[in-house]
């Protein structure tokens, strides 16, 4: 090795840059916008490739032929890796989703479905995954914005296959598990290289890529062994500072080679073996491919992703508007509190609203009861429309408002009703006289039912407010929703200021946020002046007696789940695809389950109130003395 060029190994580092820019197979995009910018990445590939070619050309007369061959093989591997990423980005874009699948993928999907039977069978975990794979093309079409009538017959039949034909009626957990797997497969299609490897061309390129880096590594090791033998004969040269530097270069190059080979092998294993998206290709081929699926892929998949482990975050964001207002008011009284300091720092960088979202946002688990409630509301099969409920005529003035105003007004009303219920439960428990055991058990059941209703109402109400504040694009709201929320938070009624201009004293002197909120809710029950005021004026009468409060609480649970269903039916597919990268949202599950039942804007649109344009509606307006409301009140009175 000539002493005047001690850093010859650096010629290998330039193609390594291409390899690592190509990224691993499990992550090609961090957001949906990355997929739409695949042309920009193509231009970056051309620029980086030209730079690598220039480096190789400059070193062509100064390096050993083995080193140049290794560099050329690494260059081929880098071009393939980066090209695969760009290909995956293009397939994950809206244009790529709308394009038809490859011939190989269609053939594999068809052969995979030949063993599919419509007969009733035990729903094992493997069968659940199998059904999700059969619906993969239909789910992709839905995410691409296609209507059901735009799908081909076979895809539509698989996508609309009735969930409850094979399972007991009303199994919400099974349907949510299927939706989890379908969305996980969709995530692989959007944010990984799964769809690239699924094609024959992609499989061939992957084999060439892996062979290139392995051969390059072998040539490099052989060259370094030969150089070591030569170094023993010419110790005078290799005892110099230049040689010590070349040893550092050699160690760095070894690390780069080993890292690239391990990354290539692990990524290929994870995508090809552990991703269910590739299983149709394995099952469609006889011999060792099918053995690989049954003996290797599925057992390892069961260990890494067991049936009891969720495929998504299994959480829902929570944002309470009144708690946020109380926090702001408390911060104004504590001039140098940590909250105020962080808020001021965020304001310096123009991130006040972002800090408000972060500091007042929590997360709660999606409970089993929540899933069952949603499942019962959207219906059991593809011919079922969500069942409408009867509500007092006062709800008309609320439902005709813009959706963001209706949500905020209903959210605050729910807080007031839950406060009244909790207060009545505390009074009744403290003033109860000794009674017989049967009556005591009945009281406990009634209290438990109210706590369940309050928990469901709280989770759904705060989740819808979280979507309104953090992800308004997923809701059918106007574009200036952020301005509306800022104006609502700055209004007099949200700061506890009465119409005369005086602030509630109890609200001012309360020591903690919980106490402030209690005083605030008591004050709002009579002094609310925000959006939906007509609804409040008519509905305040239900707060006058306990039976009316209990009936309203039971009604609010049904109202909130239908507001979620309505928002899901009106949501846009690209927004659901965008938030898959962050763990998924509950509204995405509702949207997909509704699509399986031909409900929503994918085919049969629904509205809040009855009209001439929608296939179904969610609320039926009647007088307050409707039989349904009587039934609720009777149930509540019986339990009390």
Coordinates of C-alpha atoms in Angstrom, one line a residue:
X1 CA 0.0 0.0 0.0
X2 CA 1.7 3.3 -1.0
X3 CA 2.5 5.6 1.8
X4 CA 1.5 8.7 -0.1
X5 CA -2.1 7.5 -0.2
X6 CA -2.7 6.1 3.4
X7 CA -6.5 6.7 3.3
X8 CA -7.5 4.6 0.4
X9 CA -10.2 2.8 2.4
X10 CA -12.2 6.0 2.3
X11 CA -13.2 5.2 -1.2
X12 CA -15.6 2.6 0.3
X13 CA -17.3 5.2 2.5
X14 CA -19.0 7.1 -0.3
X15 CA -21.1 4.1 -1.5
X16 CA -21.9 3.3 2.1
X17 CA -23.6 6.7 2.2
X18 CA -26.0 5.6 -0.5
X19 CA -26.7 2.3 1.4
X20 CA -27.7 4.1 4.6
X21 CA -29.6 6.8 2.8
X22 CA -31.7 3.9 1.4
X23 CA -32.8 3.1 4.9
X24 CA -33.9 -0.1 6.5
X25 CA -36.8 -2.1 5.2
X26 CA -39.1 -1.4 8.2
X27 CA -39.0 2.4 7.8
X28 CA -39.2 4.2 4.5
X29 CA -41.3 7.2 5.5
X30 CA -42.0 9.0 8.8
X31 CA -45.1 10.7 7.6
X32 CA -47.6 10.5 4.7
X33 CA -46.1 13.6 3.2
X34 CA -42.8 11.8 2.6
X35 CA -44.6 9.4 0.2
X36 CA -45.9 12.3 -1.8
X37 CA -42.4 13.7 -2.2
X38 CA -40.9 10.6 -3.8
X39 CA -39.8 12.7 -6.9
X40 CA -37.7 14.8 -4.6
X41 CA -36.0 11.7 -3.2
X42 CA -35.4 10.6 -6.8
X43 CA -33.6 13.8 -7.5
X44 CA -31.5 13.4 -4.4
X45 CA -30.6 9.8 -5.5
X46 CA -29.3 11.2 -8.8
X47 CA -27.3 13.9 -7.1
X48 CA -25.8 11.4 -4.5
X49 CA -25.0 8.9 -7.2
X50 CA -23.1 11.5 -9.3
X51 CA -21.1 12.4 -6.2
X52 CA -20.2 8.7 -5.6
X53 CA -19.2 8.2 -9.2
X54 CA -17.0 11.3 -9.0
X55 CA -15.2 9.9 -5.9
X56 CA -14.7 6.5 -7.5
X57 CA -13.3 8.1 -10.6
X58 CA -10.8 10.2 -8.6
X59 CA -9.5 7.2 -6.8
X60 CA -9.5 4.8 -9.7
X61 CA -5.7 5.2 -10.3
X62 CA -4.7 5.2 -6.6
X63 CA -6.4 2.1 -5.3
X64 CA -6.1 -1.7 -5.6
X65 CA -8.4 -3.4 -8.1
X66 CA -10.0 -5.4 -5.2
X67 CA -10.8 -2.2 -3.4
X68 CA -12.4 -0.8 -6.6
X69 CA -14.4 -3.9 -7.2
X70 CA -15.7 -3.8 -3.6
X71 CA -16.6 -0.1 -4.0
X72 CA -18.4 -0.9 -7.3
X73 CA -20.4 -3.7 -5.6
X74 CA -21.3 -1.4 -2.7
X75 CA -22.4 1.3 -5.3
X76 CA -24.7 -1.3 -6.9
X77 CA -26.1 -2.2 -3.5
X78 CA -26.6 1.5 -2.5
X79 CA -28.4 2.3 -5.8
X80 CA -30.7 -0.7 -5.2
X81 CA -31.4 0.2 -1.6
X82 CA -32.1 3.8 -2.3
X83 CA -34.1 2.9 -5.4
X84 CA -36.3 0.5 -3.3
X85 CA -37.0 3.3 -0.9
X86 CA -38.1 5.6 -3.7
X87 CA -40.2 2.8 -5.2
X88 CA -41.8 2.2 -1.8
X89 CA -42.5 5.9 -1.4
X90 CA -44.2 6.0 -4.8
X91 CA -46.4 3.0 -4.0
X92 CA -47.3 4.5 -0.7
X93 CA -48.5 7.8 -2.2
X94 CA -52.1 8.5 -3.1
X95 CA -51.3 7.9 -6.8
X96 CA -49.6 4.6 -5.9
X97 CA -52.5 3.5 -3.8
X98 CA -55.0 4.2 -6.6
X99 CA -52.9 2.2 -9.1
X100 CA -53.6 -1.5 -9.4
X101 CA -51.5 -4.1 -7.7
X102 CA -48.9 -6.0 -9.6
X103 CA -49.7 -9.1 -11.5
X104 CA -47.7 -11.2 -9.1
X105 CA -49.5 -9.8 -6.1
X106 CA -52.9 -10.3 -7.6
X107 CA -52.1 -13.9 -8.5
X108 CA -50.7 -14.6 -5.0
X109 CA -53.8 -13.0 -3.4
X110 CA -56.1 -15.1 -5.5
X111 CA -54.3 -18.3 -4.8
X112 CA -54.2 -17.4 -1.1
X113 CA -57.9 -17.0 -1.2
X114 CA -58.6 -20.4 -2.9
X115 CA -58.5 -22.1 0.5
X116 CA -60.9 -19.6 1.9
X117 CA -64.2 -21.1 2.9
X118 CA -67.4 -19.4 3.9
X119 CA -68.4 -22.3 6.2
X120 CA -68.6 -21.6 9.9
X121 CA -65.3 -22.5 11.6
X122 CA -63.5 -21.8 14.8
X123 CA -62.0 -18.4 14.8
X124 CA -58.3 -19.1 15.6
X125 CA -55.7 -16.3 15.6
X126 CA -54.3 -17.7 12.4
X127 CA -57.8 -17.5 10.7
X128 CA -58.2 -13.9 11.9
X129 CA -54.9 -13.0 10.3
X130 CA -55.9 -14.9 7.2
X131 CA -59.2 -13.0 6.8
X132 CA -57.4 -9.7 7.3
X133 CA -55.0 -10.6 4.4
X134 CA -57.9 -11.4 2.1
X135 CA -59.2 -7.9 2.7
X136 CA -55.9 -6.2 2.2
X137 CA -56.6 -5.0 -1.3
X138 CA -60.1 -3.7 -0.3
X139 CA -58.6 -1.8 2.7
X140 CA -56.0 -0.3 0.4
X141 CA -58.7 0.8 -2.0
X142 CA -60.7 2.4 0.8
X143 CA -57.5 4.3 2.0
X144 CA -57.0 5.4 -1.6
X145 CA -60.4 7.2 -1.5
X146 CA -62.3 4.7 -3.7
X147 CA -65.9 4.1 -3.2
X148 CA -67.2 0.5 -2.8
X149 CA -68.7 0.4 -6.2
X150 CA -65.3 1.3 -7.7
X151 CA -63.8 -2.0 -6.5
X152 CA -63.7 -5.1 -8.6
X153 CA -66.2 -7.8 -7.7
X154 CA -63.8 -10.2 -5.9
X155 CA -62.1 -7.4 -3.9
X156 CA -65.5 -6.0 -2.8
X157 CA -66.9 -9.4 -1.9
X158 CA -63.9 -10.1 0.4
X159 CA -64.0 -6.6 1.9
X160 CA -67.7 -6.8 2.7
X161 CA -67.7 -10.4 3.9
X162 CA -69.9 -10.4 7.0
X163 CA -67.8 -10.6 10.1
X164 CA -70.5 -12.2 12.3
X165 CA -71.3 -15.0 9.9
X166 CA -68.6 -17.2 11.5
X167 CA -68.7 -15.9 15.1
X168 CA -71.4 -15.3 17.8
X169 CA -73.4 -12.2 17.2
X170 CA -71.9 -9.1 18.7
X171 CA -68.3 -10.2 19.3
X172 CA -66.8 -6.7 19.4
X173 CA -63.3 -7.9 20.5
X174 CA -63.0 -10.1 17.4
X175 CA -64.0 -7.4 15.0
X176 CA -61.6 -4.9 16.6
X177 CA -58.8 -7.5 16.4
X178 CA -59.5 -7.9 12.7
X179 CA -59.4 -4.2 12.2
X180 CA -56.2 -4.0 14.1
X181 CA -54.5 -6.5 11.8
X182 CA -55.9 -4.8 8.7
X183 CA -54.6 -1.4 9.8
X184 CA -51.2 -2.9 10.7
X185 CA -51.0 -4.4 7.2
X186 CA -52.0 -1.0 5.8
X187 CA -49.2 0.6 7.8
X188 CA -46.7 -1.8 6.2
X189 CA -48.0 -0.8 2.8
X190 CA -47.6 2.9 3.5
X191 CA -44.4 3.1 5.6
X192 CA -42.3 0.1 4.8
X193 CA -40.8 -1.7 1.8
X194 CA -43.3 -4.6 2.0
X195 CA -45.1 -3.8 -1.3
X196 CA -41.7 -3.6 -3.1
X197 CA -40.5 -7.0 -1.9
X198 CA -43.9 -8.5 -2.6
X199 CA -43.3 -8.1 -6.4
X200 CA -41.1 -10.5 -8.4
X201 CA -38.8 -7.6 -9.5
X202 CA -38.4 -6.5 -5.9
X203 CA -37.5 -10.0 -4.8
X204 CA -34.9 -10.2 -7.5
X205 CA -33.4 -6.8 -6.6
X206 CA -33.2 -7.9 -3.0
X207 CA -31.3 -11.0 -3.8
X208 CA -28.8 -9.0 -6.0
X209 CA -28.5 -6.4 -3.3
X210 CA -27.7 -8.9 -0.6
X211 CA -25.3 -10.8 -2.8
X212 CA -23.4 -7.6 -3.7
X213 CA -22.7 -6.5 -0.2
X214 CA -21.7 -10.0 0.9
X215 CA -19.2 -10.4 -2.0
X216 CA -17.9 -6.9 -1.4
X217 CA -17.3 -7.8 2.3
X218 CA -15.5 -11.0 1.3
X219 CA -13.2 -9.1 -1.1
X220 CA -12.5 -6.5 1.5
X221 CA -11.6 -9.2 4.1
X222 CA -9.3 -10.9 1.6
X223 CA -7.6 -7.7 0.7
X224 CA -7.0 -6.8 4.3
X225 CA -5.5 -10.2 5.1
X226 CA -3.2 -9.8 2.1
X227 CA -2.3 -6.3 3.2
X228 CA -1.4 -7.6 6.7
X229 CA 0.9 -10.2 5.2
X230 CA 2.6 -7.6 3.1
X231 CA 2.9 -5.3 6.2
X232 CA 5.0 -7.9 8.0
X233 CA 7.6 -7.7 5.2
X234 CA 7.7 -3.9 5.0
X235 CA 7.6 -2.9 8.6
X236 CA 9.4 0.4 8.0
X237 CA 6.5 1.7 6.0
X238 CA 3.7 0.5 8.3
X239 CA 5.3 1.8 11.5
X240 CA 4.7 5.3 10.3
X241 CA 1.8 7.6 11.4
X242 CA 0.1 7.0 8.0
X243 CA -0.2 3.3 8.8
X244 CA -1.7 4.0 12.2
X245 CA -4.3 6.1 10.5
X246 CA -5.0 3.4 8.0
X247 CA -5.7 1.0 10.8
X248 CA -8.3 3.4 12.2
X249 CA -9.8 3.5 8.7
X250 CA -9.8 -0.3 8.5
X251 CA -11.7 -0.5 11.8
X252 CA -14.3 2.0 10.7
X253 CA -14.7 0.2 7.4
X254 CA -15.2 -3.2 9.2
X255 CA -17.9 -1.6 11.4
X256 CA -19.7 -0.2 8.3
X257 CA -19.6 -3.6 6.6
X258 CA -20.8 -5.6 9.6
X259 CA -23.5 -3.1 10.3
X260 CA -24.7 -3.1 6.7
X261 CA -24.7 -6.9 6.4
X262 CA -26.6 -7.3 9.7
X263 CA -29.1 -4.6 8.8
X264 CA -29.7 -6.2 5.5
X265 CA -30.3 -9.6 7.0
X266 CA -32.5 -8.4 9.9
X267 CA -34.6 -6.1 7.8
X268 CA -35.2 -8.8 5.2
X269 CA -36.2 -11.3 7.9
X270 CA -38.6 -8.8 9.6
X271 CA -40.3 -7.8 6.4
X272 CA -40.3 -11.1 4.5
X273 CA -41.0 -13.5 7.4
X274 CA -42.7 -11.4 10.2
X275 CA -44.9 -9.2 8.0
X276 CA -48.2 -10.9 7.2
X277 CA -48.3 -8.9 4.0
X278 CA -45.8 -11.3 2.5
X279 CA -47.5 -14.5 3.6
X280 CA -49.7 -14.8 0.4
X281 CA -46.5 -15.1 -1.7
X282 CA -45.2 -17.9 0.5
X283 CA -48.4 -19.8 0.6
X284 CA -49.0 -19.4 -3.1
X285 CA -45.7 -21.3 -3.7
X286 CA -45.4 -25.0 -2.9
X287 CA -42.3 -26.6 -1.4
X288 CA -39.9 -24.8 0.9
X289 CA -41.8 -21.5 0.8
X290 CA -44.9 -23.0 2.4
X291 CA -42.7 -24.9 4.9
X292 CA -41.1 -21.6 5.7
X293 CA -44.5 -20.1 6.4
X294 CA -45.9 -22.9 8.6
X295 CA -42.7 -23.9 10.4
X296 CA -40.8 -20.6 10.8
X297 CA -42.9 -17.5 10.0
X298 CA -46.1 -18.3 11.9
X299 CA -44.5 -19.7 15.1
X300 CA -42.1 -16.8 15.4
X301 CA -44.9 -14.4 14.7
X302 CA -47.0 -15.9 17.5
X303 CA -44.1 -15.4 20.0
X304 CA -43.4 -11.8 19.0
X305 CA -47.1 -10.7 18.4
X306 CA -49.4 -12.9 20.5
X307 CA -53.1 -12.6 20.2
X308 CA -53.5 -10.8 23.5
X309 CA -51.0 -8.0 22.5
X310 CA -52.6 -5.0 20.7
X311 CA -51.4 -4.0 17.3
X312 CA -51.8 -0.3 18.0
X313 CA -51.5 2.2 20.8
X314 CA -54.9 1.2 22.3
X315 CA -55.2 4.7 23.7
X316 CA -57.3 7.7 23.1
X317 CA -56.3 11.3 23.7
X318 CA -58.2 13.3 26.4
X319 CA -58.6 17.0 26.5
X320 CA -60.9 18.8 28.9
X321 CA -61.7 22.4 28.0
X322 CA -62.8 23.5 31.5
X323 CA -59.7 22.0 33.1
X324 CA -57.6 23.9 30.6
X325 CA -59.3 27.1 31.5
X326 CA -58.8 26.5 35.2
X327 CA -55.1 25.8 34.7
X328 CA -54.7 29.1 32.9
X329 CA -56.6 30.9 35.6
X330 CA -54.4 29.3 38.3
X331 CA -51.3 30.2 36.4
X332 CA -52.2 33.9 36.4
X333 CA -52.3 33.7 40.2
X334 CA -48.9 32.1 40.5
X335 CA -46.5 34.5 38.8
X336 CA -43.4 32.3 38.9
X337 CA -44.9 28.8 38.8
X338 CA -43.3 26.2 36.5
X339 CA -46.4 26.2 34.3
X340 CA -46.1 29.9 33.8
X341 CA -42.4 29.8 33.1
X342 CA -42.8 27.0 30.5
X343 CA -45.8 28.9 29.0
X344 CA -43.8 32.1 28.7
X345 CA -40.8 30.2 27.1
X346 CA -43.2 28.6 24.6
X347 CA -44.7 32.1 23.9
X348 CA -41.2 33.4 23.1
X349 CA -40.8 30.8 20.3
X350 CA -44.4 31.3 19.1
X351 CA -45.5 27.9 20.4
X352 CA -48.1 28.9 23.0
X353 CA -50.9 26.8 21.5
X354 CA -48.6 23.8 21.1
X355 CA -47.7 24.1 24.8
X356 CA -51.3 24.3 25.7
X357 CA -52.1 21.1 23.9
X358 CA -49.2 19.2 25.4
X359 CA -49.7 20.4 29.0
X360 CA -53.5 19.7 29.0
X361 CA -53.6 16.5 27.0
X362 CA -53.8 13.1 28.6
X363 CA -54.3 9.6 27.3
X364 CA -56.7 6.9 28.4
X365 CA -57.0 3.2 27.4
X366 CA -59.8 2.1 25.1
X367 CA -61.8 -0.2 27.3
X368 CA -63.6 -3.3 26.4
X369 CA -66.9 -1.6 27.2
X370 CA -66.1 1.2 24.8
X371 CA -65.5 -1.3 22.0
X372 CA -68.7 -3.1 22.7
X373 CA -70.6 0.2 22.8
X374 CA -69.2 1.3 19.4
X375 CA -69.9 -2.2 17.9
X376 CA -73.5 -2.2 19.0
X377 CA -74.0 1.3 17.6
X378 CA -72.6 0.8 14.1
X379 CA -74.4 -2.5 13.7
X380 CA -73.6 -6.2 13.3
X381 CA -73.4 -6.8 9.5
X382 CA -73.1 -5.1 6.2
X383 CA -76.8 -4.5 5.8
X384 CA -77.2 -2.6 9.1
X385 CA -77.3 1.1 9.5
X386 CA -76.5 2.7 12.9
X387 CA -79.6 2.9 15.0
X388 CA -80.9 6.3 15.7
X389 CA -82.0 7.4 19.1
X390 CA -84.8 9.8 20.2
X391 CA -83.7 13.0 21.8
X392 CA -85.6 16.0 23.1
X393 CA -86.4 18.8 20.6
X394 CA -84.0 21.0 22.4
X395 CA -81.2 19.1 20.7
X396 CA -82.2 20.6 17.3
X397 CA -80.6 23.9 18.2
X398 CA -77.4 22.0 19.0
X399 CA -77.3 19.7 16.0
X400 CA -77.8 22.5 13.5
X401 CA -74.7 24.3 14.7
X402 CA -71.3 23.9 13.0
X403 CA -69.8 20.7 14.2
X404 CA -67.0 22.3 16.2
X405 CA -69.5 24.5 18.1
X406 CA -71.8 21.6 18.8
X407 CA -68.9 19.5 20.2
X408 CA -67.7 22.3 22.5
X409 CA -71.2 23.0 23.8
X410 CA -72.0 19.3 24.3
X411 CA -68.7 18.8 26.0
X412 CA -69.3 21.5 28.6
X413 CA -72.9 20.3 29.1
X414 CA -71.6 16.8 29.7
X415 CA -69.2 18.1 32.4
X416 CA -72.1 19.9 34.1
X417 CA -74.3 16.8 34.0
X418 CA -71.6 14.5 35.3
X419 CA -70.9 17.0 38.1
X420 CA -74.5 17.0 39.1
X421 CA -74.6 13.2 39.1
X422 CA -71.4 12.9 41.1
X423 CA -72.7 15.4 43.6
X424 CA -76.0 13.5 44.1
X425 CA -74.1 10.2 44.6
X426 CA -72.0 11.8 47.3
X427 CA -75.1 13.2 49.1
X428 CA -77.1 10.0 48.8
X429 CA -74.2 7.9 50.1
X430 CA -73.5 10.2 53.1
X431 CA -77.2 10.5 54.1
X432 CA -78.3 6.9 53.6
X433 CA -80.2 5.2 56.4
X434 CA -79.7 1.5 57.3
X435 CA -81.7 -0.6 54.8
X436 CA -82.1 -4.2 54.0
X437 CA -79.5 -6.1 52.0
X438 CA -81.6 -6.3 48.8
X439 CA -82.0 -2.6 48.7
X440 CA -78.3 -2.0 49.4
X441 CA -77.3 -4.3 46.5
X442 CA -79.7 -2.5 44.3
X443 CA -78.2 0.8 45.2
X444 CA -74.7 -0.5 44.6
X445 CA -75.7 -1.7 41.1
X446 CA -77.3 1.7 40.3
X447 CA -74.1 3.5 41.5
X448 CA -71.9 1.2 39.5
X449 CA -74.1 1.7 36.4
X450 CA -73.8 5.5 36.8
X451 CA -70.1 5.3 37.2
X452 CA -69.8 3.3 34.0
X453 CA -72.0 5.8 32.2
X454 CA -69.9 8.7 33.6
X455 CA -66.6 7.0 32.5
X456 CA -67.9 6.4 29.0
X457 CA -69.2 9.9 28.6
X458 CA -66.0 11.4 30.0
X459 CA -63.8 9.4 27.7
X460 CA -65.8 10.0 24.5
X461 CA -66.4 13.7 25.3
X462 CA -62.7 14.4 26.0
X463 CA -61.6 12.3 23.1
X464 CA -63.7 14.3 20.6
X465 CA -62.4 17.6 22.1
X466 CA -58.8 16.2 21.7
X467 CA -59.5 15.5 18.0
X468 CA -61.0 19.0 17.7
X469 CA -57.9 20.6 19.1
X470 CA -55.1 18.3 18.0
X471 CA -56.3 16.7 14.8
X472 CA -59.2 18.8 13.4
X473 CA -58.6 17.5 9.9
X474 CA -60.1 14.2 11.0
X475 CA -63.4 15.9 11.8
X476 CA -66.1 17.6 9.6
X477 CA -65.2 21.1 10.9
X478 CA -64.3 24.4 9.3
X479 CA -60.7 25.5 8.7
X480 CA -60.7 28.2 11.3
X481 CA -61.4 25.8 14.2
X482 CA -58.2 26.9 16.0
X483 CA -59.3 30.5 16.0
X484 CA -62.7 29.4 17.4
X485 CA -61.0 27.5 20.2
X486 CA -58.8 30.4 21.1
X487 CA -61.7 32.8 21.1
X488 CA -63.7 30.4 23.3
X489 CA -60.9 30.1 25.8
X490 CA -60.6 33.9 25.9
X491 CA -64.3 34.7 26.3
X492 CA -65.8 35.9 29.6
X493 CA -67.9 32.8 30.3
X494 CA -64.8 30.5 30.0
X495 CA -62.9 32.7 32.5
X496 CA -65.7 32.7 35.1
X497 CA -66.7 36.3 34.5
X498 CA -70.4 37.0 34.8
X499 CA -72.4 39.3 32.5
X500 CA -72.0 42.1 35.0
X501 CA -68.2 41.9 34.7
X502 CA -67.5 40.4 38.2
X503 CA -65.6 37.2 38.6
X504 CA -66.8 34.4 40.8
X505 CA -65.1 34.7 44.2
X506 CA -65.1 31.0 45.0
X507 CA -63.5 30.4 41.6
X508 CA -60.8 32.9 42.4
X509 CA -59.8 31.7 45.9
X510 CA -60.0 27.9 45.2
X511 CA -56.6 26.3 46.0
X512 CA -56.5 23.6 43.4
X513 CA -57.7 23.0 39.9
X514 CA -60.3 20.4 41.0
X515 CA -61.9 22.8 43.4
X516 CA -61.9 25.6 40.8
X517 CA -63.6 23.3 38.3
X518 CA -66.3 22.3 40.8
X519 CA -67.1 26.0 41.4
X520 CA -66.9 26.7 37.7
X521 CA -69.4 23.9 36.9
X522 CA -71.8 25.2 39.5
X523 CA -71.6 28.6 38.0
X524 CA -71.9 27.5 34.4
X525 CA -75.1 25.6 35.1
X526 CA -76.8 28.9 35.3
X527 CA -74.5 31.4 33.7
X528 CA -73.3 29.7 30.6
X529 CA -73.2 32.1 27.6
X530 CA -71.2 30.2 25.0
X531 CA -72.1 28.4 21.7
X532 CA -75.4 26.5 21.8
X533 CA -77.0 28.8 24.3
X534 CA -80.5 28.0 23.0
X535 CA -79.9 24.3 23.8
X536 CA -78.7 25.2 27.3
X537 CA -81.7 27.4 28.0
X538 CA -84.1 24.6 27.1
X539 CA -82.2 21.7 28.7
X540 CA -81.5 23.4 32.1
X541 CA -84.8 22.1 33.3
X542 CA -83.4 18.5 33.4
X543 CA -81.0 19.7 36.1
X544 CA -83.8 20.5 38.5
X545 CA -84.5 16.9 39.5
X546 CA -82.5 13.7 40.0
X547 CA -84.5 11.6 37.6
X548 CA -83.9 14.1 34.8
X549 CA -80.2 14.2 35.5
X550 CA -79.9 10.4 35.5
X551 CA -81.9 10.2 32.2
X552 CA -79.7 12.8 30.6
X553 CA -76.5 11.0 31.6
X554 CA -77.8 7.8 30.0
X555 CA -78.7 9.7 26.9
X556 CA -75.4 11.5 26.7
X557 CA -73.5 8.1 26.4
X558 CA -75.6 7.3 23.3
X559 CA -75.3 10.8 22.0
X560 CA -71.5 10.9 22.2
X561 CA -70.9 7.5 20.5
X562 CA -73.1 8.7 17.7
X563 CA -71.2 11.9 17.3
X564 CA -68.1 9.8 17.0
X565 CA -69.8 7.6 14.4
X566 CA -70.9 10.6 12.4
X567 CA -67.4 12.2 12.5
X568 CA -65.9 8.8 11.4
X569 CA -68.4 8.5 8.5
X570 CA -67.5 12.0 7.2
X571 CA -63.7 11.7 7.7
X572 CA -61.2 11.6 4.9
X573 CA -59.1 8.5 4.1
X574 CA -55.8 10.3 3.8
X575 CA -56.1 11.7 7.3
X576 CA -56.5 8.1 8.7
X577 CA -53.5 7.1 6.7
X578 CA -51.5 10.0 8.0
X579 CA -52.0 9.1 11.7
X580 CA -51.2 5.4 11.3
X581 CA -47.6 6.3 11.7
X582 CA -48.2 7.6 15.3
X583 CA -50.0 4.4 16.5
X584 CA -53.5 4.9 15.1
X585 CA -56.7 6.6 16.4
X586 CA -59.9 5.1 17.7
X587 CA -61.9 7.1 15.0
X588 CA -59.9 5.2 12.3
X589 CA -61.2 1.9 13.7
X590 CA -64.7 3.2 13.7
X591 CA -64.3 4.4 10.1
X592 CA -63.0 1.1 8.9
X593 CA -65.6 -1.0 10.7
X594 CA -68.3 1.3 9.2
X595 CA -66.8 0.8 5.7
X596 CA -67.1 -3.0 6.2
X597 CA -70.8 -2.4 6.7
X598 CA -71.1 -0.1 3.7
X599 CA -71.8 2.8 6.1
X600 CA -70.4 6.3 5.8
X601 CA -69.3 8.3 2.8
X602 CA -67.8 5.1 1.2
X603 CA -71.3 4.2 0.1
X604 CA -74.3 5.0 2.4
X605 CA -73.8 8.4 4.1
X606 CA -75.4 9.2 7.4
X607 CA -76.5 12.5 8.9
X608 CA -77.2 13.8 12.4
X609 CA -80.8 14.5 11.6
X610 CA -83.2 13.1 9.0
X611 CA -82.9 14.6 5.5
X612 CA -83.5 13.6 1.9
X613 CA -79.9 13.0 1.0
X614 CA -78.6 10.5 3.5
X615 CA -79.3 6.8 3.8
X616 CA -79.7 7.0 7.6
X617 CA -79.7 9.4 10.5
X618 CA -78.5 9.2 14.1
X619 CA -81.0 11.4 16.0
X620 CA -84.8 11.6 16.0
X621 CA -86.2 14.8 17.4
X622 CA -89.3 14.4 19.5
X623 CA -90.9 16.1 22.6
X624 CA -89.4 15.5 26.0
X625 CA -92.2 13.1 27.0
X626 CA -91.3 10.5 24.4
X627 CA -91.6 6.9 25.4
X628 CA -87.9 6.4 25.0
X629 CA -87.1 9.1 27.5
X630 CA -89.8 7.7 29.8
X631 CA -88.2 4.3 29.6
X632 CA -84.8 5.7 30.5
X633 CA -86.3 7.6 33.5
X634 CA -88.1 4.5 34.6
X635 CA -85.0 2.4 34.4
X636 CA -83.1 5.0 36.4
X637 CA -85.9 5.3 39.0
X638 CA -86.0 1.5 39.3
X639 CA -82.3 1.3 40.0
X640 CA -82.5 4.1 42.6

